[in-house]
XYZ file of C-alpha atoms in Angstrom:
128
model
C 25.478 1.618 14.179
C 23.753 4.969 13.788
C 19.980 5.075 13.610
C 18.678 8.244 12.004
C 14.917 7.921 12.227
C 12.010 5.540 11.973
C 11.329 4.572 8.354
C 7.966 2.862 8.852
C 5.604 1.230 11.308
C 3.752 -1.950 10.313
C 0.146 -2.589 11.356
C -1.863 -5.775 10.813
C -5.580 -5.027 10.494
C -8.665 -7.228 10.808
C -10.656 -5.613 7.973
C -8.433 -4.320 5.176
C -10.968 -2.101 3.381
C -12.177 -0.514 6.646
C -8.634 0.207 7.831
C -7.531 1.448 4.403
C -10.432 3.942 4.435
C -9.583 5.059 7.983
C -5.887 5.687 7.309
C -6.414 7.334 3.899
C -9.759 9.144 4.216
C -9.872 9.962 7.942
C -6.166 10.489 8.642
C -5.281 11.630 5.116
C -2.226 9.429 4.535
C -1.177 9.061 0.899
C -0.991 5.682 -0.833
C 2.558 4.951 -2.029
C 1.949 1.372 -3.199
C -0.672 -1.318 -2.823
C -0.067 -5.002 -3.487
C -2.169 -8.123 -3.153
C 0.126 -11.021 -2.329
C -1.715 -14.045 -3.723
C 0.538 -16.618 -2.078
C -0.253 -15.132 1.368
C -3.858 -14.066 0.656
C -2.717 -10.744 2.025
C -2.686 -7.070 1.145
C 0.281 -4.787 1.785
C -0.452 -1.076 1.609
C 2.346 1.485 1.928
C 1.102 4.832 3.239
C 3.157 8.032 3.515
C 3.066 10.841 6.020
C 4.024 14.321 4.794
C 7.607 13.932 6.105
C 8.150 10.732 4.096
C 7.870 8.262 6.942
C 5.513 5.412 6.231
C 2.938 3.087 7.689
C 2.638 -0.380 6.214
C -0.877 -1.746 6.505
C -1.163 -5.536 6.225
C -4.081 -7.948 6.134
C -3.605 -11.608 6.967
C -6.330 -14.238 7.057
C -7.142 -15.323 10.618
C -4.630 -13.011 12.303
C -5.140 -13.282 16.071
C -6.292 -10.168 17.934
C -3.722 -8.286 20.020
C -4.398 -7.440 23.626
C -4.255 -3.653 24.018
C -6.345 -2.914 27.086
C -5.293 -3.056 29.816
C -1.797 -2.188 28.735
C 0.225 -5.243 27.752
C 3.861 -5.770 26.833
C 4.860 -4.742 23.333
C 4.274 -1.654 21.234
C 2.162 0.719 23.332
C 0.914 3.206 20.721
C 1.788 5.129 17.573
C 2.087 8.909 17.938
C 1.729 11.585 15.251
C 3.001 15.180 15.500
C 0.390 17.854 14.861
C 0.819 21.609 14.636
C -2.636 22.482 16.002
C -4.064 20.047 18.523
C -7.486 21.713 18.507
C -7.738 21.661 14.701
C -6.658 18.010 14.502
C -9.122 16.934 17.199
C -11.945 18.899 15.567
C -11.234 17.286 12.199
C -11.223 13.775 13.679
C -14.443 14.415 15.579
C -16.096 15.813 12.432
C -15.254 12.482 10.780
C -16.910 10.537 13.605
C -13.777 9.521 15.501
C -13.969 9.424 19.303
C -11.075 11.380 20.785
C -10.072 11.456 24.438
C -9.910 14.833 26.185
C -6.734 16.807 25.462
C -4.144 16.492 28.201
C -0.784 18.167 28.872
C 2.437 16.174 29.187
C 3.739 16.924 32.670
C 7.358 16.747 31.513
C 7.286 18.667 28.220
C 4.249 20.909 28.663
C 2.984 19.772 25.229
C -0.639 18.861 24.521
C -1.562 15.301 23.570
C -4.573 13.045 23.186
C -5.474 9.537 22.078
C -7.925 7.941 19.681
C -8.209 4.464 18.182
C -8.049 2.978 14.718
C -10.792 0.601 13.502
C -9.136 -2.328 15.332
C -8.849 -0.423 18.594
C -5.116 0.247 18.239
C -4.151 3.304 20.279
C -3.044 6.305 18.223
C -1.771 9.520 19.760
C -1.690 13.117 18.573
C 1.212 15.073 20.062
C 1.666 18.833 19.763
C 4.767 19.650 17.729
């Protein structure tokens, strides 16, 4: 088996419209497809990053919350490459998003920071 890259990451949100606005309007991801699945009372929204990788945003009625703080087993966070850390942080802050102070990865020397989506899921910006 040869794995080339990640195709998509799936996220289940608590408030579909709020999360859709965050990922499209705040983060600027492009809508590829949007479907309401009547039999599941659920939305599925396919969002694309500029490199073609995707995020699938799902809504499910009564989905249980996920423990994220303190750190728990499972997916830790989702990280996005950015060319300019300062520009990306400034843009998020201008849109009302709280962003942690920029730090430097002790192993790579690259800048990174974290912020959260509307459900408190940890998202990271990482200097390309």
